[in-house]
XYZ file of C-alpha atoms in Angstrom:
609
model
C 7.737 0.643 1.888
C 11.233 0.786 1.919
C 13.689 -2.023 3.955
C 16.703 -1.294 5.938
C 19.409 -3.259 7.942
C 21.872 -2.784 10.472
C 24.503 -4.351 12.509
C 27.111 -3.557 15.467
C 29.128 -6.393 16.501
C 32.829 -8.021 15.637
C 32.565 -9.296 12.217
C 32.383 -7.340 8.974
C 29.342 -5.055 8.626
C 28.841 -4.983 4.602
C 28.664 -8.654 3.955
C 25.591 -8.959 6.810
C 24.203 -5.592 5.519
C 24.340 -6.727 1.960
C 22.535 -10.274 2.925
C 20.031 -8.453 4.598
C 19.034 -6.170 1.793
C 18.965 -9.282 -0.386
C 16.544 -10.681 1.659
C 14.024 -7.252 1.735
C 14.674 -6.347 -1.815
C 10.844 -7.221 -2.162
C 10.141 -4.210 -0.043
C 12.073 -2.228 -2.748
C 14.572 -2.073 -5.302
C 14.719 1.246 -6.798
C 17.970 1.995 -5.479
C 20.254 1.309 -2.392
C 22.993 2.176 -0.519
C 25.237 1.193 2.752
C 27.368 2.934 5.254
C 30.369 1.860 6.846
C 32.241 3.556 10.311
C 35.535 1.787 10.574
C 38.605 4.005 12.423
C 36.770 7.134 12.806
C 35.898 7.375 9.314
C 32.185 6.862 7.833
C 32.052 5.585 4.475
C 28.977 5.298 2.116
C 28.202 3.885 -1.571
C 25.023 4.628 -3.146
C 23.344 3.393 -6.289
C 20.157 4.012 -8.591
C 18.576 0.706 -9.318
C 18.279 -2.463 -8.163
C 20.648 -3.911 -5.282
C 23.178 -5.632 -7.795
C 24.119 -2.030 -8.646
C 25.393 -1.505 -5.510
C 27.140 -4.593 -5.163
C 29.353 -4.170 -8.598
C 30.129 -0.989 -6.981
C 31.471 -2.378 -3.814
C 33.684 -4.630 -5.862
C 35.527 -2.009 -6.724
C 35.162 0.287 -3.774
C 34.820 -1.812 -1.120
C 33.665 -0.611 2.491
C 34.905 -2.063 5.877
C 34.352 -1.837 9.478
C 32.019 -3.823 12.377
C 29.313 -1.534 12.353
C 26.761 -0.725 9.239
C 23.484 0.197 8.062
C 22.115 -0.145 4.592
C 18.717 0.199 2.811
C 17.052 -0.942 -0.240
C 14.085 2.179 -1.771
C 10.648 1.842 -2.629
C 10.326 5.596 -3.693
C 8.212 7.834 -2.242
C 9.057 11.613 -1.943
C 11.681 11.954 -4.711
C 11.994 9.655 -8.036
C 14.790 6.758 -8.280
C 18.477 8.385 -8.214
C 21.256 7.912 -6.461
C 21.062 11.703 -5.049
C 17.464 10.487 -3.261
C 19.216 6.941 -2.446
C 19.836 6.398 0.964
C 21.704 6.222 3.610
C 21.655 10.177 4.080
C 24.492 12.131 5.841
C 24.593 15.780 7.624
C 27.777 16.434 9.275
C 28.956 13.137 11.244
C 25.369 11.517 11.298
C 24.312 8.812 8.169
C 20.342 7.809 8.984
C 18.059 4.955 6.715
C 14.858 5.539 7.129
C 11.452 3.655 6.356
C 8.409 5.413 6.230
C 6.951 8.722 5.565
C 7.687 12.451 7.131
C 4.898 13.909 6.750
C 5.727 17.105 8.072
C 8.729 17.242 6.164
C 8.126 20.638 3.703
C 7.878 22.762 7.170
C 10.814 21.186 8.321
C 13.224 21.541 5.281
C 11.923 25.238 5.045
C 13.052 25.845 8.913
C 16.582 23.737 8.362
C 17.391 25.741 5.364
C 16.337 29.003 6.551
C 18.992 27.880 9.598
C 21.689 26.926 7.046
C 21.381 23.478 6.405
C 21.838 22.697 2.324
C 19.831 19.769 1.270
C 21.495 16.844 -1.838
C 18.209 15.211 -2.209
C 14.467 15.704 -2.971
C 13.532 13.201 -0.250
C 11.442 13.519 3.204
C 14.565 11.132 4.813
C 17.181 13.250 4.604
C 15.655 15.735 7.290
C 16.124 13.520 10.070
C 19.950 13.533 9.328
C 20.064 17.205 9.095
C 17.641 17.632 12.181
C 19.878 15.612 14.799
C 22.740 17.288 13.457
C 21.165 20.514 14.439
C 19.869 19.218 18.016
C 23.532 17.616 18.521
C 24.953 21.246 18.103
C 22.850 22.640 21.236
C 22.772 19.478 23.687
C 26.090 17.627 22.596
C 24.489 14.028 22.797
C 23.916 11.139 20.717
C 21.086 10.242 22.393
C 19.679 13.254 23.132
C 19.918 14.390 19.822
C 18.126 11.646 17.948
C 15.511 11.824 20.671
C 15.118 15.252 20.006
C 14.789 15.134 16.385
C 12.559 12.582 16.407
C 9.583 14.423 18.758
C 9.635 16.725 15.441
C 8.397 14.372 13.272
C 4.574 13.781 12.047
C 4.014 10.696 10.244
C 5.584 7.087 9.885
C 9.007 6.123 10.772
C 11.432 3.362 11.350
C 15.178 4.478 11.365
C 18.528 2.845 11.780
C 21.399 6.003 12.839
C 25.685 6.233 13.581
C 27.665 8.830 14.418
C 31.104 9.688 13.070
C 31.717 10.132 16.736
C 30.190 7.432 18.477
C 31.873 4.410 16.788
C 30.275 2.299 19.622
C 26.824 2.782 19.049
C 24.051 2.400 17.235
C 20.445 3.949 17.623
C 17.558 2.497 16.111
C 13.321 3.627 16.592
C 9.704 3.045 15.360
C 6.732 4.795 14.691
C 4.109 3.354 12.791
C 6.877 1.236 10.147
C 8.140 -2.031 11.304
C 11.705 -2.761 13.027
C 12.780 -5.951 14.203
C 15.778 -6.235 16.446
C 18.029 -9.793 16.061
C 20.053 -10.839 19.323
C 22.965 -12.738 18.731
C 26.514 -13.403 20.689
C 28.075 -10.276 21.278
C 26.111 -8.718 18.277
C 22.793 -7.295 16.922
C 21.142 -6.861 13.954
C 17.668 -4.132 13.174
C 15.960 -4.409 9.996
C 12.488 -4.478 8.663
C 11.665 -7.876 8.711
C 12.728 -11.143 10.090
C 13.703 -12.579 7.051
C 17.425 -9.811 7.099
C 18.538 -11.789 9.683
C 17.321 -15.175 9.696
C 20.595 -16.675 9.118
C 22.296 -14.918 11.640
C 20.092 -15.134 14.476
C 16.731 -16.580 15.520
C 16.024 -14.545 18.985
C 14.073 -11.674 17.518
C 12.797 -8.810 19.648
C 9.754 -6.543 18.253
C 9.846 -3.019 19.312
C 6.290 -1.277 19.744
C 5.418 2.249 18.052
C 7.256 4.850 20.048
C 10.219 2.880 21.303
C 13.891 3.701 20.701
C 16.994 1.155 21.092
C 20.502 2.256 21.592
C 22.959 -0.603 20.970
C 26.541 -0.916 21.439
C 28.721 -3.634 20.947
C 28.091 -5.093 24.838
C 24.246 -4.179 25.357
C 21.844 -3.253 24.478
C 18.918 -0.285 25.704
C 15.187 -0.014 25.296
C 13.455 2.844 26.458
C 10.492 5.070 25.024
C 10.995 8.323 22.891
C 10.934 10.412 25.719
C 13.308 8.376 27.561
C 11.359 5.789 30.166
C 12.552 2.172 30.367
C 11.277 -0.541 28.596
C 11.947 -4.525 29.296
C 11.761 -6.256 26.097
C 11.944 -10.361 26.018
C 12.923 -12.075 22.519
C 11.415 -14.469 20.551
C 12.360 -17.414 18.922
C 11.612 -17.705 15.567
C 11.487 -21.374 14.072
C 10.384 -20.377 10.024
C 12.204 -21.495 7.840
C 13.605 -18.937 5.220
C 10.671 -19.133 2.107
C 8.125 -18.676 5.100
C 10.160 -15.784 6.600
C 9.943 -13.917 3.402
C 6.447 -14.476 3.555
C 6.259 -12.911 7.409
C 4.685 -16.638 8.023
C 2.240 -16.732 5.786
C 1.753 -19.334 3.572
C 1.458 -17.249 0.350
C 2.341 -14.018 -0.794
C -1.119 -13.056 -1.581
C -2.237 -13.974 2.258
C 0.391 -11.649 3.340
C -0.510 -8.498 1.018
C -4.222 -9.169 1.854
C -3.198 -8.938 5.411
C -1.155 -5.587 4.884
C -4.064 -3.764 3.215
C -4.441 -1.685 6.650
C -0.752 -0.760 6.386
C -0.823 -0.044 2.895
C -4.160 2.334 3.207
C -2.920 3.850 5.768
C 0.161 4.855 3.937
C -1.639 5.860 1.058
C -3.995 8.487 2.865
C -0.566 9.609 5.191
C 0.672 13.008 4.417
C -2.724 13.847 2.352
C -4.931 15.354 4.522
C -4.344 19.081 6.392
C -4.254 19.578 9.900
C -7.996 21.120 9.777
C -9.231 17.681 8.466
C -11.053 19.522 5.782
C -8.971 19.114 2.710
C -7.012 16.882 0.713
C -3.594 17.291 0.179
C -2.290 15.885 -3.434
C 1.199 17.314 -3.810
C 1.927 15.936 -7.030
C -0.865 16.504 -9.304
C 0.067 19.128 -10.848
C -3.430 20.809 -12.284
C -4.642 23.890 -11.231
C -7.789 24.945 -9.440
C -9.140 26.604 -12.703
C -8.606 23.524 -14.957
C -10.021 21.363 -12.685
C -13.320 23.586 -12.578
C -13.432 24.039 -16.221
C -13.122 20.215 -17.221
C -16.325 19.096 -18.660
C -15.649 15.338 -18.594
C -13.742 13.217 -17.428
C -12.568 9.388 -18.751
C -11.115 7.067 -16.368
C -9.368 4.118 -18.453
C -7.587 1.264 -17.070
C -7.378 -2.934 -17.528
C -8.184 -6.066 -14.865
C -8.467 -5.072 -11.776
C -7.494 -1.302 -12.234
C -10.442 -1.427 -14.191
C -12.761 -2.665 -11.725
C -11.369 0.448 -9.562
C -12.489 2.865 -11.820
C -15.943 1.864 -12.025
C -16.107 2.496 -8.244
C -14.301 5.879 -8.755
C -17.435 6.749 -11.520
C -19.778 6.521 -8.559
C -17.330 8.444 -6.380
C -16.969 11.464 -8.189
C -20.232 11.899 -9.860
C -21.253 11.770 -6.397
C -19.194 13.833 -4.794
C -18.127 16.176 -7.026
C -21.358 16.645 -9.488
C -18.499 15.635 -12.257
C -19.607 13.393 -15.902
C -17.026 10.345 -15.806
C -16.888 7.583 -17.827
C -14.904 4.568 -17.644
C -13.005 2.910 -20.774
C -11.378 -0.548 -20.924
C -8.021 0.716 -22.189
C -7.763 -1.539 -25.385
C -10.729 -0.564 -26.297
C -10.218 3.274 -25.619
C -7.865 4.260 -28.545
C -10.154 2.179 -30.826
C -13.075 3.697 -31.061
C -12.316 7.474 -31.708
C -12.461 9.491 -28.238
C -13.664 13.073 -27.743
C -10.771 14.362 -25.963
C -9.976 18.027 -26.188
C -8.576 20.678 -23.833
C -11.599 20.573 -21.219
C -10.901 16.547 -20.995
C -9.057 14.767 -18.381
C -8.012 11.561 -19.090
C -7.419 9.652 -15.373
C -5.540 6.141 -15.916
C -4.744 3.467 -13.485
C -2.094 0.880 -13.556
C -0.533 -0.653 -10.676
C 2.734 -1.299 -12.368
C 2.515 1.674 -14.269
C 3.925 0.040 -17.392
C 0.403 -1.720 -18.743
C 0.902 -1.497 -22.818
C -2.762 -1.204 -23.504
C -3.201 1.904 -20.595
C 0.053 3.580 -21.710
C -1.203 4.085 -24.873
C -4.280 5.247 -24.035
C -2.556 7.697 -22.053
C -0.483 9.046 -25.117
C -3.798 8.872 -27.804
C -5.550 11.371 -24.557
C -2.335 14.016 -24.938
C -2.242 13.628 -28.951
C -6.081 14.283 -28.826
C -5.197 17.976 -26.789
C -6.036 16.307 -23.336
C -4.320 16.765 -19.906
C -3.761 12.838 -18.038
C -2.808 12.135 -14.536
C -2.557 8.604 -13.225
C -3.043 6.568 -10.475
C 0.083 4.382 -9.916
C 1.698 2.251 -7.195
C 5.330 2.322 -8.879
C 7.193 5.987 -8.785
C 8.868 7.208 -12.162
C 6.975 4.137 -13.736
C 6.526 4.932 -17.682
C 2.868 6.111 -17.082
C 4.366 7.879 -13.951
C 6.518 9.696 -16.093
C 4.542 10.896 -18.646
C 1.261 12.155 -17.122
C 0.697 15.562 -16.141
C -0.151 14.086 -12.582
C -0.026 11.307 -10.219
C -1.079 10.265 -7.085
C 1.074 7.552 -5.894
C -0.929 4.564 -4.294
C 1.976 3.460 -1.810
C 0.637 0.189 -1.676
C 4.643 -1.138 -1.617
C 5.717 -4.032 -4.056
C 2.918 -6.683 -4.720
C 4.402 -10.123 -5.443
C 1.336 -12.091 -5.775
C -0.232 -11.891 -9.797
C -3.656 -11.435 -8.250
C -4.124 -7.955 -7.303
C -5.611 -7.479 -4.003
C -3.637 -4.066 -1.564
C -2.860 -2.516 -5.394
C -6.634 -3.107 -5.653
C -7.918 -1.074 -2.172
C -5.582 1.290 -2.552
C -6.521 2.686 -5.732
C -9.871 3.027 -4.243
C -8.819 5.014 -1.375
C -6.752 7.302 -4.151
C -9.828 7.377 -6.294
C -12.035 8.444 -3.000
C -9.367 11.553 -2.212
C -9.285 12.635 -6.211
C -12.942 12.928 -5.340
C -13.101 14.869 -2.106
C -10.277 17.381 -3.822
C -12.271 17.535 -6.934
C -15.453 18.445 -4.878
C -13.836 20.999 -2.751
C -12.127 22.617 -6.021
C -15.504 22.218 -7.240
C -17.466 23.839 -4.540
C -19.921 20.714 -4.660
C -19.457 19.724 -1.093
C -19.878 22.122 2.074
C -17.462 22.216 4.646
C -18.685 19.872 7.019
C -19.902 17.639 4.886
C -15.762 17.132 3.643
C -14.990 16.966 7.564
C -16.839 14.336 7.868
C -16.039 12.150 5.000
C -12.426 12.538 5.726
C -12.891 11.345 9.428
C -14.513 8.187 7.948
C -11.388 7.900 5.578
C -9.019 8.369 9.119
C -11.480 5.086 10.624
C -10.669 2.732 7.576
C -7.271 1.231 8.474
C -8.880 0.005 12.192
C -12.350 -1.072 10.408
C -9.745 -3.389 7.892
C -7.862 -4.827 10.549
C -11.475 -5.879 11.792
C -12.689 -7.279 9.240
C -9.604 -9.538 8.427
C -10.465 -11.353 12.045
C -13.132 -12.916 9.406
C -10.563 -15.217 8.238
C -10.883 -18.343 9.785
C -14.920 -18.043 9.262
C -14.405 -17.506 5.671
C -11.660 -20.379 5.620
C -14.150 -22.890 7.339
C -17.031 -21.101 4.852
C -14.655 -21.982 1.631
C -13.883 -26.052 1.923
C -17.190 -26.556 0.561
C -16.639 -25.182 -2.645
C -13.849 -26.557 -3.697
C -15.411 -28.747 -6.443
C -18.251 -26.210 -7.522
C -17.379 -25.347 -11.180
C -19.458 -21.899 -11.354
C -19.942 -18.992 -9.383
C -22.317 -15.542 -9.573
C -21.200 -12.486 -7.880
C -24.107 -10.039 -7.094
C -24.043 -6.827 -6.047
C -25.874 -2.705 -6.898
C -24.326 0.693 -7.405
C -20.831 0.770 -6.337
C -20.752 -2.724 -4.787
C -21.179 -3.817 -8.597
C -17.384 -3.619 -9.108
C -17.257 -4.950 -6.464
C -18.894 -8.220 -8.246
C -16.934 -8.080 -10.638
C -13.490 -7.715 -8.776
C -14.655 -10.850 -6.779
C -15.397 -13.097 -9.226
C -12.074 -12.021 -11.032
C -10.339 -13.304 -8.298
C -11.865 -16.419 -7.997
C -11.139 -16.954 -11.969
C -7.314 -16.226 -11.295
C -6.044 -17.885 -8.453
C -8.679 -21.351 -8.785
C -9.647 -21.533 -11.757
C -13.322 -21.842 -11.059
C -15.916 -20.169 -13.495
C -17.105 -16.810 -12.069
C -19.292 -14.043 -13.363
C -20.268 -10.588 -11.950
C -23.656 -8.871 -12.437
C -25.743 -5.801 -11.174
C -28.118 -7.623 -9.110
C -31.047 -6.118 -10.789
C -29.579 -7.538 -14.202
C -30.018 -11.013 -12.635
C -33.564 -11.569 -14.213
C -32.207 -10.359 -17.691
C -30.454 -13.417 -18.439
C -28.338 -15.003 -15.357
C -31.200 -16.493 -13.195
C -31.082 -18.957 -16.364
C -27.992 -20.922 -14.795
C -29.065 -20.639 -10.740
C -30.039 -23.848 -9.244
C -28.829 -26.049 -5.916
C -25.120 -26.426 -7.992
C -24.584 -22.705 -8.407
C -23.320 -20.894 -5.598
C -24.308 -16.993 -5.388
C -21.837 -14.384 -3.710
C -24.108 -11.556 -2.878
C -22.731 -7.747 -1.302
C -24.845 -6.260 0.017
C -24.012 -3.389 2.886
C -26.801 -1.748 4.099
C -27.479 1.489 1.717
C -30.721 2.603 -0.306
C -30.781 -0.318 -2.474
C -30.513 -3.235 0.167
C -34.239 -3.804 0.298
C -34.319 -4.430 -3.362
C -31.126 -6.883 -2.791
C -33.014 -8.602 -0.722
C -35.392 -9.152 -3.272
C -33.147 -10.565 -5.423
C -32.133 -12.882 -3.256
C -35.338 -14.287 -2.437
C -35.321 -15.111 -6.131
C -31.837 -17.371 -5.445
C -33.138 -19.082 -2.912
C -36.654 -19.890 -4.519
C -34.178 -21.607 -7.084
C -32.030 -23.320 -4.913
C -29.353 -21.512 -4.760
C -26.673 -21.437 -1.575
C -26.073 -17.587 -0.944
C -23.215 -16.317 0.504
C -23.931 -12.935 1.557
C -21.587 -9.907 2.613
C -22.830 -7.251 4.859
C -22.877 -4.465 7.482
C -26.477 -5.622 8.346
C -27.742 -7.807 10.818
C -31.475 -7.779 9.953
C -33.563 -10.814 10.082
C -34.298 -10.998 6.229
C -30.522 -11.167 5.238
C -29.688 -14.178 7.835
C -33.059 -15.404 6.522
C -32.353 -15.183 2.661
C -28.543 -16.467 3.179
C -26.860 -20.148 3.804
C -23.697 -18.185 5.112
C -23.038 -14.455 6.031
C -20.258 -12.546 6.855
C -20.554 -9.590 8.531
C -18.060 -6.623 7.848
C -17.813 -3.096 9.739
C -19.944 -0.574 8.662
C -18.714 3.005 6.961
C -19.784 5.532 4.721
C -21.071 4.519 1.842
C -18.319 5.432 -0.133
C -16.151 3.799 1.669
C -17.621 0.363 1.496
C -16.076 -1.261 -1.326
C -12.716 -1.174 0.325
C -14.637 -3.303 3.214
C -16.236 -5.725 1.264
C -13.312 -6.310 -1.345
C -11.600 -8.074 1.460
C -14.119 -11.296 1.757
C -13.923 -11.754 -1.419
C -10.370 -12.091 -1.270
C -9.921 -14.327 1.316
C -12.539 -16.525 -0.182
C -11.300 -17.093 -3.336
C -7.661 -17.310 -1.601
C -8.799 -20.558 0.481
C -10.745 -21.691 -2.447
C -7.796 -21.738 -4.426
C -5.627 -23.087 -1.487
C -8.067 -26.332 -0.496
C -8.178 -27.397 -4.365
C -4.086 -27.021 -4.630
C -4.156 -24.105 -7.018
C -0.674 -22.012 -7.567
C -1.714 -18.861 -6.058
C 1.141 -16.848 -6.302
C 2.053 -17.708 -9.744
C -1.600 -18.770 -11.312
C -1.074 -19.971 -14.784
C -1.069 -18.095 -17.591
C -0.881 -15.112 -15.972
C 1.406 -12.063 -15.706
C 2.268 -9.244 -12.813
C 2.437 -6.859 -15.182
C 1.261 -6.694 -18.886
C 3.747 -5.232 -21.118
C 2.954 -5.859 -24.187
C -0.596 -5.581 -26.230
């Protein structure tokens, strides 16, 4: 989740570029950079860091011309440098790029084996090098960028110039988001609205698979492969706080609403053509070590926590593996046995959690090997575990966890398909066809976000409720828990999670017509005896709010409101039914006037111990 900018017109490019990057620094800040074509000659400054870097640099060294692009990094393929910061250059063509190539290993083996020397470790810089090689053989612009671009596998948006073509600039999408801005004799592409807000409020939104050349007179749509394509702006009337927001009214709305996006970003570049394998490039353990571990801990805090317990039911499942999962201030305490057929797996969004980080450093002085599961690349816990699998969930503004949350699962579920295929604990088709489920989840979240206004409508009644219990069995449990989390954080309300069969060891105490019960329940091999439990709610007077894939009779007879998600895999299911429970506590927390992007006493990211 990267954001870039561009502009062709008559005024200076930096200042505009620079604004714009200001504006998407929340899509990244691990380093930027700008390019410049004034008189023939392209000009770019680069730093590591975050965007103020780059603008003490320009103070010093400053750029000029009419026509610029610029990005600001959320690393992916490559840590945080100014060698992997963009924009990248091969021979007269500078390219920022959003997204992720996934392709991009055969590719850089091809280009260097045809000459081409590569200055970074990133997936980006190959769509420089590649339209430099196309330009050499058709002698176009155009052409070339088109040509390049019909290489690619995987996500892109990209803003290009040419050394040559000091008229022009070329911009395209493919599965990342680019907005064009229309003004008087000028336009501007970025990432989002809010780059060019100030300069223009006519916005035109490309679809996947369309390419824009402008110059400083017109500008032309057309497909990748060269058909036409009418294109009618937009006027946008948000105001700039809201445009930040894409329109929504918090920041937590809007990463609840990218959890498709973000999942789908996370599983991109990880599975092989065959569809029967996981691909996890930077883990770093062999075959044998995985196959010889005896146990595994996952550790982790909050939320990350929560995760974990899902991934213990994952990969005892799947790969026939003993995990168990440690609250990390508790993990150090208490004397682990970690030795050389351990592997310590940690989670932290942020990747800087005091309490996880030093769990992570008692695992390696105990003789054991750690990866982590991490959202934040060359993060301390990045940095010093053997592993990582990057979650790619792009920055989270909102304190209350929610696409950090999802994604982690989806990271968990891989570990646990590679695990079982290293392991020899799953056959072949049975791999094929969990992976194909994985492929389905981005389309079966979209789906279940249409639930929103339901849920909305389903929350103003709650509002003055002071408890809540979350139910739910086997790996919906953390599920429970996660929920009632949320509702804590963002409104303040009283919440506890059980195991549903734990209800009549202590909680059925408190349930009566005041106590609201959240209950998930998908339809799996313990649904009939959820049901059962919540015949025992509603002989109390309890409201029920239930969560499910099912339809049955019993459920819409057991429950005062139900929302039904998409079914999936079993596995997969927590990832479905974590959203609900978002929204609900989100409009909970909205209707009684709750700060839900900054909930008090909280913290993004807990540093300290």
């Amino acid at each position: 989740m990267c954001g870039i900018v561009g502009y062709i017109g008559q005024q200076a490019a930096v200042e505009i570029v620079l604004d714009g990057l200001r504006r998407l620094e929340y899509r990244g800040y691990d380093s930027a950079g700008i390019a410049t074509l004034s008189e023939g000659q392209l000009c770019t400054s680069r730093a590591e860091g975050k965007l103020s870097n780059l603008e003490k640099r320009l103070k010093t060294a400053p750029l000029s011309g009419s026509l610029g692009i610029g990005h600001t990094r959320w690393a992916t393929h490559g840590k945080p440098s100014e060698a992997n910061a963009h924009p990248h250059q091969a021979g007269g063509f500078v390219v920022v790029h959003n997204g992720i190539i996934e392709n991009y290993l055969q590719l850089k083996q091809r280009l260097t084996g045809e000459g081409h020397t590569f200055k970074s470790e990133t997936d980006s810089e190959i769509i420089a090098h590649l339209i430099e090689q196309h330009h050499r053989q058709c002698h176009d612009f155009v052409t070339a960028v088109r040509y390049a671009l019909a290489e690619l596998r995987g996500a892109f948006a990209i803003a290009v110039i040419c050394k040559d073509h000091p008229d022009q600039l070329i911009a395209a999408k493919a599965g990342s988001p680019l907005v064009i801005g229309q003004g008087e004799g000028e336009y501007f592409v970025a990432s989002d609205i809010p780059a060019m807000l100030s300069h223009t409020r006519e916005m035109i939104f490309l679809n996947d698979g369309e390419m824009v050349v402008f110059s400083h007179a017109k500008m032309v749509v057309t497909t990748l492969d060269g058909q036409a394509v009418k294109k009618q702006s937009k006027h946008i009337t948000w105001n700039p706080m809201m445009a930040e927001k894409g329109g929504y009214r918090h920041f937590m709305l809007k990463e609840i609403h990218e959890q498709p996006r973000a999942i789908a970003d996370t599983i991109a570049g990880r599975i092989n053509e065959d569809k029967n394998a996981v691909l996890l490039h930077d883990l770093n353990l062999d075959d044998d070590f995985l196959t010889s571990i005896d146990r595994l801990y996952i550790v982790a805090c909050g939320t990350s926590w929560h995760a974990g317990l899902v991934g213990k039911f994952l990969i005892e499942k799947l790969a026939r593996l003993s995990v168990e999962v440690d609250i990390a201030s508790e993990f150090r305490y208490r004397q682990p046995l970690v030795n050389e057929k351990t592997l310590t797996l940690v989670i932290s969004q942020s990747g800087e959690t005091a309490d996880t980080l030093a769990a992570l450093r008692e695992a390696h002085e105990r003789g054991g090997k750690v990866i982590s599961i991490c959202n934040v690349v060359e993060s301390s816990i990045a940095r010093e575990s053997e592993g990582v699998i990057y979650t790619h969930a792009g920055p989270e503004i909102g304190v209350a966890s929610t696409k950090a949350f999802t994604t982690q699962l989806v990271a968990l579920f891989l570990f646990a398909l590679h695990l079982s295929r290293v392991r020899q604990t799953m056959s072949n088709e049975a791999l094929q066809e969990q992976i194909q489920a994985l492929l389905t989840l981005p389309r079966k979240l979209e789906e279940t976000l249409e639930l929103d206004q339901q849920i909305e409508a389903a929350a103003r009644q709650f509002i003055h409720v002071q408890d809540f219990l979350y139910l739910g069995r086997g790996n919906q449990y953390p599920i429970a828990l996660e929920g009632a989390l949320k509702l804590k954080e963002i409104s303040y309300i009283h919440a506890e999670g059980y195991p549903a069969g734990e209800m009549k060891h202590g909680p059925i105490a408190l349930i009566d017509e005041n106590l609201p019960v959240v209950v998930v329940v998908p339809q799996n091999d313990t649904y009939e005896k959820v049901i059962s439990n919540l015949e025992e709610v509603r002989a109390r007077g309890g409201q029920i709010l239930a969560v499910s894939d099912s339809r049955c009779n019993d459920l819409a007879a057991a429950s005062d409101v139900i929302f039904h998600v998409p079914s999936i895999i079993d596995e997969l299911m927590p990832v479905i039914t974590s959203i609900p429970l978002q929204l609900l506590s989100y409009h909970i927390a909205v209707f009684k006037g709750t700060d839900v992007d900054q909930p008090r006493n909280l913290a993004k990211s807990v540093t300290v111990e």
